[in-house]
PDB file of C-alpha atoms in Angstrom:
ATOM      1  CA  MET A   1       0.000   0.000   0.000  1.00 62.00           C
ATOM      2  CA  GLY A   2       1.259   3.507  -0.813  1.00 81.00           C
ATOM      3  CA  ILE A   3       1.250   6.444   1.536  1.00 91.00           C
ATOM      4  CA  GLN A   4      -1.309   9.231   1.547  1.00 96.00           C
ATOM      5  CA  TYR A   5       0.783  11.686   3.532  1.00 97.00           C
ATOM      6  CA  LYS A   6       4.360  12.028   2.285  1.00 98.00           C
ATOM      7  CA  ARG A   7       5.457  14.533   4.918  1.00 99.00           C
ATOM      8  CA  ILE A   8       3.883  14.773   8.358  1.00 98.00           C
ATOM      9  CA  LEU A   9       4.311  16.621  11.610  1.00 99.00           C
ATOM     10  CA  LEU A  10       3.676  14.322  14.569  1.00 98.00           C
ATOM     11  CA  LYS A  11       2.753  15.941  17.892  1.00 97.00           C
ATOM     12  CA  VAL A  12       3.531  13.782  20.916  1.00 95.00           C
ATOM     13  CA  SER A  13       2.633  14.983  24.399  1.00 90.00           C
ATOM     14  CA  GLY A  14       5.220  14.919  27.138  1.00 88.00           C
ATOM     15  CA  GLU A  15       2.886  12.841  29.275  1.00 89.00           C
ATOM     16  CA  ALA A  16       2.903  10.114  26.634  1.00 89.00           C
ATOM     17  CA  LEU A  17       6.647   9.652  27.171  1.00 91.00           C
ATOM     18  CA  SER A  18       6.220   9.007  30.893  1.00 88.00           C
ATOM     19  CA  GLY A  19       4.173   5.835  30.443  1.00 85.00           C
ATOM     20  CA  PRO A  20       2.568   4.420  33.583  1.00 84.00           C
ATOM     21  CA  LYS A  21       4.912   6.425  35.826  1.00 81.00           C
ATOM     22  CA  GLY A  22       3.185   9.672  34.981  1.00 80.00           C
ATOM     23  CA  THR A  23       6.355  11.768  35.181  1.00 84.00           C
ATOM     24  CA  GLY A  24       9.816  11.714  33.637  1.00 86.00           C
ATOM     25  CA  PHE A  25      10.846   9.183  31.013  1.00 89.00           C
ATOM     26  CA  ASP A  26       9.711   5.597  30.676  1.00 89.00           C
ATOM     27  CA  GLU A  27      12.249   3.927  28.400  1.00 93.00           C
ATOM     28  CA  ALA A  28       9.972   1.067  27.351  1.00 93.00           C
ATOM     29  CA  THR A  29       7.183   3.486  26.427  1.00 94.00           C
ATOM     30  CA  ILE A  30       9.508   5.741  24.427  1.00 94.00           C
ATOM     31  CA  ALA A  31      10.962   2.711  22.633  1.00 96.00           C
ATOM     32  CA  SER A  32       7.455   1.521  21.726  1.00 96.00           C
ATOM     33  CA  ILE A  33       6.445   4.941  20.390  1.00 96.00           C
ATOM     34  CA  CYS A  34       9.662   5.183  18.385  1.00 97.00           C
ATOM     35  CA  ALA A  35       9.054   1.726  16.913  1.00 97.00           C
ATOM     36  CA  GLY A  36       5.753   3.067  15.580  1.00 97.00           C
ATOM     37  CA  ILE A  37       7.516   6.120  14.173  1.00 98.00           C
ATOM     38  CA  LYS A  38      10.150   3.869  12.590  1.00 98.00           C
ATOM     39  CA  ALA A  39       7.449   1.800  10.863  1.00 97.00           C
ATOM     40  CA  ALA A  40       5.951   4.938   9.306  1.00 98.00           C
ATOM     41  CA  HIS A  41       9.409   6.165   8.306  1.00 98.00           C
ATOM     42  CA  GLU A  42      10.166   2.863   6.587  1.00 97.00           C
ATOM     43  CA  LEU A  43       7.070   3.365   4.425  1.00 97.00           C
ATOM     44  CA  GLY A  44       8.782   6.437   2.987  1.00 97.00           C
ATOM     45  CA  ALA A  45       7.155   9.152   5.083  1.00 98.00           C
ATOM     46  CA  GLN A  46       9.171  12.231   5.992  1.00 99.00           C
ATOM     47  CA  ILE A  47       8.523  12.886   9.666  1.00 99.00           C
ATOM     48  CA  GLY A  48       8.935  15.906  11.883  1.00 99.00           C
ATOM     49  CA  ILE A  49       8.079  15.566  15.565  1.00 98.00           C
ATOM     50  CA  VAL A  50       7.105  18.140  18.171  1.00 98.00           C
ATOM     51  CA  VAL A  51       7.182  16.946  21.767  1.00 95.00           C
ATOM     52  CA  GLY A  52       5.475  18.545  24.734  1.00 91.00           C
ATOM     53  CA  GLY A  53       6.994  18.930  28.177  1.00 90.00           C
ATOM     54  CA  GLY A  54       4.168  17.971  30.506  1.00 85.00           C
ATOM     55  CA  ASN A  55       5.994  14.950  31.922  1.00 88.00           C
ATOM     56  CA  PHE A  56       8.356  17.408  33.616  1.00 89.00           C
ATOM     57  CA  TRP A  57       6.569  20.740  33.851  1.00 78.00           C
ATOM     58  CA  ARG A  58       3.240  22.396  33.212  1.00 71.00           C
ATOM     59  CA  GLY A  59       3.528  26.169  33.231  1.00 59.00           C
ATOM     60  CA  ARG A  60      -0.197  26.740  33.684  1.00 60.00           C
ATOM     61  CA  SER A  61      -0.142  24.913  37.034  1.00 61.00           C
ATOM     62  CA  SER A  62       3.040  26.493  38.377  1.00 60.00           C
ATOM     63  CA  GLY A  63       1.362  28.455  41.156  1.00 69.00           C
ATOM     64  CA  LYS A  64       2.635  31.957  41.801  1.00 80.00           C
ATOM     65  CA  MET A  65       5.583  31.782  39.413  1.00 87.00           C
ATOM     66  CA  ASP A  66       5.725  34.459  36.747  1.00 90.00           C
ATOM     67  CA  ARG A  67       4.021  33.120  33.600  1.00 89.00           C
ATOM     68  CA  MET A  68       6.933  34.046  31.350  1.00 92.00           C
ATOM     69  CA  ASP A  69       9.442  32.172  33.507  1.00 92.00           C
ATOM     70  CA  ALA A  70       7.124  29.193  33.901  1.00 91.00           C
ATOM     71  CA  ASP A  71       6.696  28.913  30.146  1.00 92.00           C
ATOM     72  CA  LYS A  72      10.447  29.144  29.585  1.00 92.00           C
ATOM     73  CA  ILE A  73      10.958  26.218  31.957  1.00 93.00           C
ATOM     74  CA  GLY A  74       8.349  24.318  29.965  1.00 92.00           C
ATOM     75  CA  MET A  75      10.177  25.046  26.729  1.00 94.00           C
ATOM     76  CA  LEU A  76      13.392  23.661  28.218  1.00 95.00           C
ATOM     77  CA  ALA A  77      11.491  20.524  29.251  1.00 94.00           C
ATOM     78  CA  THR A  78      10.525  19.949  25.622  1.00 95.00           C
ATOM     79  CA  VAL A  79      14.200  20.081  24.643  1.00 97.00           C
ATOM     80  CA  MET A  80      14.971  17.299  27.127  1.00 96.00           C
ATOM     81  CA  ASN A  81      12.160  15.244  25.633  1.00 96.00           C
ATOM     82  CA  ALA A  82      13.348  15.923  22.088  1.00 97.00           C
ATOM     83  CA  LEU A  83      16.814  14.618  22.956  1.00 97.00           C
ATOM     84  CA  ALA A  84      15.313  11.492  24.523  1.00 96.00           C
ATOM     85  CA  VAL A  85      13.199  10.767  21.435  1.00 97.00           C
ATOM     86  CA  LYS A  86      16.158  11.359  19.113  1.00 98.00           C
ATOM     87  CA  ASP A  87      18.290   8.953  21.130  1.00 98.00           C
ATOM     88  CA  ALA A  88      15.574   6.279  21.158  1.00 97.00           C
ATOM     89  CA  LEU A  89      15.172   6.570  17.387  1.00 98.00           C
ATOM     90  CA  ARG A  90      18.901   6.260  16.828  1.00 98.00           C
ATOM     91  CA  GLN A  91      19.024   3.174  19.042  1.00 97.00           C
ATOM     92  CA  GLN A  92      16.552   1.611  16.598  1.00 98.00           C
ATOM     93  CA  GLY A  93      18.694   2.555  13.622  1.00 98.00           C
ATOM     94  CA  VAL A  94      16.641   5.555  12.536  1.00 98.00           C
ATOM     95  CA  PRO A  95      18.614   8.701  11.619  1.00 98.00           C
ATOM     96  CA  ALA A  96      17.335  11.639  13.638  1.00 98.00           C
ATOM     97  CA  VAL A  97      18.334  15.173  14.558  1.00 98.00           C
ATOM     98  CA  VAL A  98      17.066  17.683  17.113  1.00 98.00           C
ATOM     99  CA  MET A  99      16.399  21.295  16.154  1.00 98.00           C
ATOM    100  CA  THR A 100      15.530  23.908  18.755  1.00 98.00           C
ATOM    101  CA  SER A 101      13.727  27.222  18.509  1.00 96.00           C
ATOM    102  CA  SER A 102      16.332  28.943  20.692  1.00 94.00           C
ATOM    103  CA  PHE A 103      20.097  29.139  20.177  1.00 94.00           C
ATOM    104  CA  MET A 104      21.793  26.408  22.235  1.00 94.00           C
ATOM    105  CA  PRO A 105      24.581  25.089  19.979  1.00 92.00           C
ATOM    106  CA  GLN A 106      26.046  22.707  22.556  1.00 94.00           C
ATOM    107  CA  VAL A 107      22.711  20.894  22.667  1.00 94.00           C
ATOM    108  CA  ALA A 108      21.186  20.936  19.185  1.00 96.00           C
ATOM    109  CA  GLU A 109      20.967  22.761  15.888  1.00 96.00           C
ATOM    110  CA  VAL A 110      18.890  25.905  15.796  1.00 97.00           C
ATOM    111  CA  PHE A 111      15.770  25.530  13.665  1.00 98.00           C
ATOM    112  CA  THR A 112      15.365  27.019  10.235  1.00 98.00           C
ATOM    113  CA  SER A 113      12.820  25.739   7.764  1.00 98.00           C
ATOM    114  CA  ASP A 114      15.487  25.271   5.088  1.00 98.00           C
ATOM    115  CA  LYS A 115      17.662  23.104   7.342  1.00 98.00           C
ATOM    116  CA  ALA A 116      14.688  21.095   8.561  1.00 98.00           C
ATOM    117  CA  ILE A 117      13.413  20.405   5.044  1.00 99.00           C
ATOM    118  CA  ALA A 118      16.906  19.426   3.884  1.00 99.00           C
ATOM    119  CA  ALA A 119      17.198  16.989   6.795  1.00 99.00           C
ATOM    120  CA  LEU A 120      13.789  15.481   6.039  1.00 99.00           C
ATOM    121  CA  GLU A 121      14.627  15.074   2.367  1.00 98.00           C
ATOM    122  CA  SER A 122      17.883  13.337   3.309  1.00 98.00           C
ATOM    123  CA  GLY A 123      15.925  10.699   5.225  1.00 98.00           C
ATOM    124  CA  LYS A 124      16.331  12.021   8.762  1.00 99.00           C
ATOM    125  CA  ILE A 125      13.560  12.421  11.275  1.00 99.00           C
ATOM    126  CA  VAL A 126      13.612  15.928  12.732  1.00 99.00           C
ATOM    127  CA  VAL A 127      12.603  16.344  16.383  1.00 99.00           C
ATOM    128  CA  PHE A 128      11.697  19.919  17.263  1.00 98.00           C
ATOM    129  CA  GLY A 129      12.326  21.168  20.801  1.00 97.00           C
ATOM    130  CA  GLY A 130      11.681  24.457  22.531  1.00 96.00           C
ATOM    131  CA  GLY A 131       8.140  25.082  21.330  1.00 94.00           C
ATOM    132  CA  THR A 132       7.801  28.263  19.304  1.00 96.00           C
ATOM    133  CA  GLY A 133      10.613  29.868  21.288  1.00 95.00           C
ATOM    134  CA  ASN A 134       8.131  32.294  22.844  1.00 95.00           C
ATOM    135  CA  PRO A 135       6.119  32.086  26.067  1.00 93.00           C
ATOM    136  CA  ILE A 136       2.310  31.981  26.003  1.00 93.00           C
ATOM    137  CA  PHE A 137       2.171  29.776  22.893  1.00 93.00           C
ATOM    138  CA  SER A 138       1.403  26.086  23.432  1.00 92.00           C
ATOM    139  CA  THR A 139       3.203  23.127  21.903  1.00 93.00           C
ATOM    140  CA  ASP A 140       0.031  22.538  19.860  1.00 94.00           C
ATOM    141  CA  THR A 141       0.617  25.946  18.305  1.00 96.00           C
ATOM    142  CA  ALA A 142       4.294  25.074  17.851  1.00 97.00           C
ATOM    143  CA  SER A 143       3.205  21.896  16.063  1.00 97.00           C
ATOM    144  CA  ALA A 144       0.930  23.780  13.686  1.00 97.00           C
ATOM    145  CA  LEU A 145       3.641  26.358  13.022  1.00 98.00           C
ATOM    146  CA  ARG A 146       6.371  23.794  12.346  1.00 98.00           C
ATOM    147  CA  ALA A 147       4.022  21.747  10.164  1.00 98.00           C
ATOM    148  CA  LEU A 148       3.393  24.780   7.988  1.00 98.00           C
ATOM    149  CA  GLU A 149       7.056  25.778   7.928  1.00 98.00           C
ATOM    150  CA  ILE A 150       8.187  22.367   6.679  1.00 98.00           C
ATOM    151  CA  GLY A 151       5.322  22.052   4.192  1.00 98.00           C
ATOM    152  CA  ALA A 152       3.721  19.051   5.899  1.00 98.00           C
ATOM    153  CA  ASP A 153       0.779  17.361   4.210  1.00 98.00           C
ATOM    154  CA  ALA A 154      -0.897  16.804   7.578  1.00 98.00           C
ATOM    155  CA  MET A 155      -0.416  17.172  11.288  1.00 98.00           C
ATOM    156  CA  PHE A 156      -0.833  14.018  13.360  1.00 98.00           C
ATOM    157  CA  LYS A 157      -1.854  14.588  16.960  1.00 95.00           C
ATOM    158  CA  ALA A 158      -1.153  11.446  18.946  1.00 92.00           C
ATOM    159  CA  THR A 159      -3.164  11.438  22.172  1.00 87.00           C
ATOM    160  CA  MET A 160      -4.282   9.068  24.899  1.00 84.00           C
ATOM    161  CA  VAL A 161      -7.761   8.626  23.388  1.00 86.00           C
ATOM    162  CA  ASP A 162      -8.746   7.224  20.003  1.00 89.00           C
ATOM    163  CA  GLY A 163     -10.039  10.431  18.453  1.00 91.00           C
ATOM    164  CA  VAL A 164     -12.154  13.477  19.228  1.00 91.00           C
ATOM    165  CA  TYR A 165     -15.326  13.059  21.293  1.00 91.00           C
ATOM    166  CA  ASP A 166     -18.266  15.311  22.042  1.00 87.00           C
ATOM    167  CA  LYS A 167     -17.346  14.993  25.742  1.00 86.00           C
ATOM    168  CA  ASP A 168     -14.728  13.303  27.882  1.00 86.00           C
ATOM    169  CA  PRO A 169     -14.973   9.541  27.175  1.00 87.00           C
ATOM    170  CA  HIS A 170     -13.201   8.780  30.454  1.00 84.00           C
ATOM    171  CA  LYS A 171     -16.014  10.444  32.380  1.00 89.00           C
ATOM    172  CA  TYR A 172     -19.056   9.768  30.194  1.00 91.00           C
ATOM    173  CA  SER A 173     -19.895   6.313  28.873  1.00 90.00           C
ATOM    174  CA  ASP A 174     -22.244   7.805  26.264  1.00 93.00           C
ATOM    175  CA  ALA A 175     -19.551  10.012  24.705  1.00 91.00           C
ATOM    176  CA  VAL A 176     -19.641   9.928  20.900  1.00 90.00           C
ATOM    177  CA  ARG A 177     -16.499   9.863  18.770  1.00 92.00           C
ATOM    178  CA  TYR A 178     -16.393  11.894  15.572  1.00 93.00           C
ATOM    179  CA  ASP A 179     -14.956  10.371  12.398  1.00 94.00           C
ATOM    180  CA  THR A 180     -14.576  13.781  10.750  1.00 95.00           C
ATOM    181  CA  LEU A 181     -14.864  17.368  11.932  1.00 94.00           C
ATOM    182  CA  THR A 182     -14.346  20.858  10.565  1.00 95.00           C
ATOM    183  CA  PHE A 183     -12.106  23.378  12.279  1.00 93.00           C
ATOM    184  CA  THR A 184     -15.023  25.786  12.401  1.00 92.00           C
ATOM    185  CA  ARG A 185     -17.014  23.303  14.466  1.00 93.00           C
ATOM    186  CA  VAL A 186     -14.012  22.583  16.689  1.00 92.00           C
ATOM    187  CA  LEU A 187     -13.671  26.304  17.372  1.00 93.00           C
ATOM    188  CA  ASP A 188     -17.386  27.062  17.718  1.00 92.00           C
ATOM    189  CA  GLU A 189     -18.051  24.147  20.082  1.00 88.00           C
ATOM    190  CA  ARG A 190     -14.684  24.375  21.842  1.00 89.00           C
ATOM    191  CA  LEU A 191     -14.035  20.697  21.330  1.00 88.00           C
ATOM    192  CA  ALA A 192     -10.942  19.317  23.038  1.00 80.00           C
ATOM    193  CA  VAL A 193      -8.663  18.983  20.021  1.00 85.00           C
ATOM    194  CA  MET A 194      -6.145  21.768  20.528  1.00 88.00           C
ATOM    195  CA  ASP A 195      -6.111  25.404  21.543  1.00 90.00           C
ATOM    196  CA  SER A 196      -7.844  27.943  19.349  1.00 93.00           C
ATOM    197  CA  THR A 197      -4.617  29.533  18.092  1.00 94.00           C
ATOM    198  CA  ALA A 198      -3.365  26.212  16.737  1.00 95.00           C
ATOM    199  CA  ALA A 199      -6.752  25.289  15.276  1.00 94.00           C
ATOM    200  CA  THR A 200      -7.056  28.661  13.547  1.00 94.00           C
ATOM    201  CA  LEU A 201      -3.568  28.332  12.046  1.00 95.00           C
ATOM    202  CA  CYS A 202      -4.462  24.928  10.632  1.00 95.00           C
ATOM    203  CA  ARG A 203      -7.855  26.058   9.334  1.00 95.00           C
ATOM    204  CA  ASP A 204      -6.570  29.209   7.668  1.00 96.00           C
ATOM    205  CA  ASN A 205      -3.729  27.354   5.945  1.00 97.00           C
ATOM    206  CA  GLY A 206      -5.618  24.227   4.879  1.00 96.00           C
ATOM    207  CA  LEU A 207      -3.624  21.858   7.105  1.00 97.00           C
ATOM    208  CA  PRO A 208      -5.608  18.722   8.065  1.00 97.00           C
ATOM    209  CA  ILE A 209      -5.166  17.099  11.466  1.00 97.00           C
ATOM    210  CA  VAL A 210      -5.469  13.406  12.259  1.00 97.00           C
ATOM    211  CA  VAL A 211      -6.149  12.718  15.944  1.00 95.00           C
ATOM    212  CA  PHE A 212      -5.559   9.154  17.124  1.00 94.00           C
ATOM    213  CA  ASP A 213      -4.532   6.954  20.039  1.00 91.00           C
ATOM    214  CA  LEU A 214      -0.782   6.701  20.621  1.00 91.00           C
ATOM    215  CA  GLY A 215      -1.422   3.713  22.873  1.00 89.00           C
ATOM    216  CA  GLU A 216      -1.322   1.780  19.592  1.00 90.00           C
ATOM    217  CA  PRO A 217       1.920   3.018  17.976  1.00 91.00           C
ATOM    218  CA  ALA A 218       1.050   1.134  14.769  1.00 94.00           C
ATOM    219  CA  ASN A 219      -1.601   3.821  14.238  1.00 95.00           C
ATOM    220  CA  ILE A 220       1.115   6.186  13.006  1.00 97.00           C
ATOM    221  CA  ALA A 221       1.905   4.000   9.987  1.00 97.00           C
ATOM    222  CA  LYS A 222      -1.790   3.285   9.429  1.00 96.00           C
ATOM    223  CA  ALA A 223      -2.589   6.987   9.370  1.00 96.00           C
ATOM    224  CA  VAL A 224       0.293   7.700   6.973  1.00 97.00           C
ATOM    225  CA  GLN A 225      -1.241   5.164   4.585  1.00 96.00           C
ATOM    226  CA  GLY A 226      -4.634   6.849   4.818  1.00 93.00           C
ATOM    227  CA  GLU A 227      -6.320   4.177   6.925  1.00 93.00           C
ATOM    228  CA  ARG A 228      -9.160   5.465   9.073  1.00 91.00           C
ATOM    229  CA  VAL A 229      -7.829   5.806  12.582  1.00 92.00           C
ATOM    230  CA  GLY A 230      -9.264   8.303  15.017  1.00 93.00           C
ATOM    231  CA  THR A 231     -10.701  11.604  13.804  1.00 95.00           C
ATOM    232  CA  ILE A 232      -9.782  13.728  10.783  1.00 96.00           C
ATOM    233  CA  VAL A 233     -10.202  17.484  11.193  1.00 96.00           C
ATOM    234  CA  LYS A 234     -10.256  19.603   8.054  1.00 94.00           C
ATOM    235  CA  GLU A 235     -12.287  22.465   6.658  1.00 86.00           C
TER     236      GLU A 235
END
């Protein structure tokens, strides 16, 4: 089977990397996720990855700390996660490089769209750390921005549920999963897909989003091939 999406941006939450521990890294979980990424890469997909930092830090729940400082700590947490994902990919024989939004040459290359696209075209997976490089903006917004900057065909949002629901499926047994949605409906009904800034960026630039369960890492390759997994959001 061929692939429907040649170049993708995969958003992985920080919490997903912590596995059952809930915080920090869980090596077995990261290895499993990276095996799913490897399978999609072997199909010929060019893959960029944005990782969150919630397994180490959540700026919005940082108490009395100044919001700007809290968000900067969160951005640094995403760099740690990016390095961990890069290392796990390399251990599985997948070429990968980290690019950061802020200048930290001892740690990783600084991001430019030209360098990222060149790396993707050479067969490397590019892991983006540091969010947008600015406080206030979420890693969902960073994902949408990087997806547009690298010319991705779609953004994949890998979550802990198997798509988008009309209400929290963990709390309500009658929650209904959507197969398809429009960004306008997501924004109007404030559905839990991503923040409004990220959703608006995707809508205004014609970037579809596929939301699926990362608990089944094989879903990444399935989604790349156009199989119906989770929810597709497009205008």
